[in-house]
């Protein structure tokens, strides 16, 4: 879709009232490619940024977004809980890390249900539990891992601190010790949509698709590393529907049976091109173009 937008923009390059940067970003899933692009200076002098994400929730020809937070701040963690292994028939001679890990997992769920404001959405989920390989042996250690997500930086910092406290102290109650590792390279900030850019998006998309096909998105606890861009540049992230009931149901983006409805490509290409060109026409660039030959070239 971005290549399609590039083709249209190139054909009208002499009419552009500024510079448009097209981002072909690596490592969106887990690698924090957006942060690396920012650090490399790929978005220096950029005044506004737009991104789309295809969606199986909305029909083709429908787009969805919202002002403010649209996706959560996310991070991952692992914890190694060490005890003392032994035969399961003689638990009194062991320090059971499986029992300790089980108590840790239950206690972590209390962080959201008992400590978080019910109106401040937060999630702590454990998706990994590895320990032992035999039915009758208590292992020396257990590894657990999970994710936590919030919609504010303050809640993110607080939840991270409490996760480490609960794991280490709950393990010590069971005579174990624990080490917690947070995967900083996989941590994303809140994905935040600029209010003015959201209004611009509604206007452009409404003129192109009809106002009835521009809907308000519901914020969800998924993460997106576009958030690194929108943290330092006014940004707008929107969903582009690709559901077509006549072609049968589409699987979600993280399903091994995921397929793309390629009929949506022209919609995305046209929207991206139009969002950029109309923004430039309504907002004269704040930065002047660099001197000839001084531009940033990835090649």
Tab-separated table of N, CA, C and O in Angstrom, residues 48-49 70 89 122 182 228 248 260 268-269:
chain	number	residue	atom	x	y	z
A	48	UNK	N	4.731	15.562	11.025
A	48	UNK	CA	3.546	14.742	11.318
A	48	UNK	C	3.744	13.376	10.674
A	48	UNK	O	4.453	13.243	9.679
A	49	UNK	N	3.106	12.357	11.257
A	49	UNK	CA	3.288	11.000	10.750
A	49	UNK	C	1.964	10.238	10.812
A	49	UNK	O	1.200	10.387	11.775
A	70	UNK	N	-4.697	4.869	21.811
A	70	UNK	CA	-5.440	3.875	21.034
A	70	UNK	C	-4.920	2.466	21.291
A	70	UNK	O	-5.662	1.495	21.207
A	89	UNK	N	8.336	-37.726	46.371
A	89	UNK	CA	7.825	-38.490	47.522
A	89	UNK	C	8.367	-37.955	48.839
A	89	UNK	O	7.842	-38.297	49.907
A	122	UNK	N	-5.419	-1.959	32.929
A	122	UNK	CA	-4.126	-2.603	33.067
A	122	UNK	C	-4.292	-4.109	32.871
A	122	UNK	O	-5.362	-4.661	33.131
A	182	UNK	N	13.368	-7.865	32.864
A	182	UNK	CA	12.432	-7.167	31.993
A	182	UNK	C	13.077	-6.996	30.617
A	182	UNK	O	14.225	-6.569	30.515
A	228	UNK	N	6.574	4.679	19.286
A	228	UNK	CA	7.834	5.403	19.413
A	228	UNK	C	7.828	6.661	18.545
A	228	UNK	O	8.350	7.702	18.932
A	248	UNK	N	-16.067	-15.070	2.921
A	248	UNK	CA	-15.870	-15.876	4.120
A	248	UNK	C	-15.089	-15.120	5.181
A	248	UNK	O	-14.541	-14.047	4.928
A	260	UNK	N	-4.560	-11.984	3.739
A	260	UNK	CA	-4.834	-10.576	3.476
A	260	UNK	C	-5.811	-10.465	2.312
A	260	UNK	O	-5.643	-11.131	1.286
A	268	UNK	N	-5.904	1.674	0.993
A	268	UNK	CA	-4.799	2.099	1.840
A	268	UNK	C	-3.843	3.024	1.121
A	268	UNK	O	-3.386	4.033	1.690
A	269	UNK	N	-3.525	2.707	-0.136
A	269	UNK	CA	-2.607	3.544	-0.906
A	269	UNK	C	-3.179	4.955	-1.085
A	269	UNK	O	-2.485	5.958	-0.878
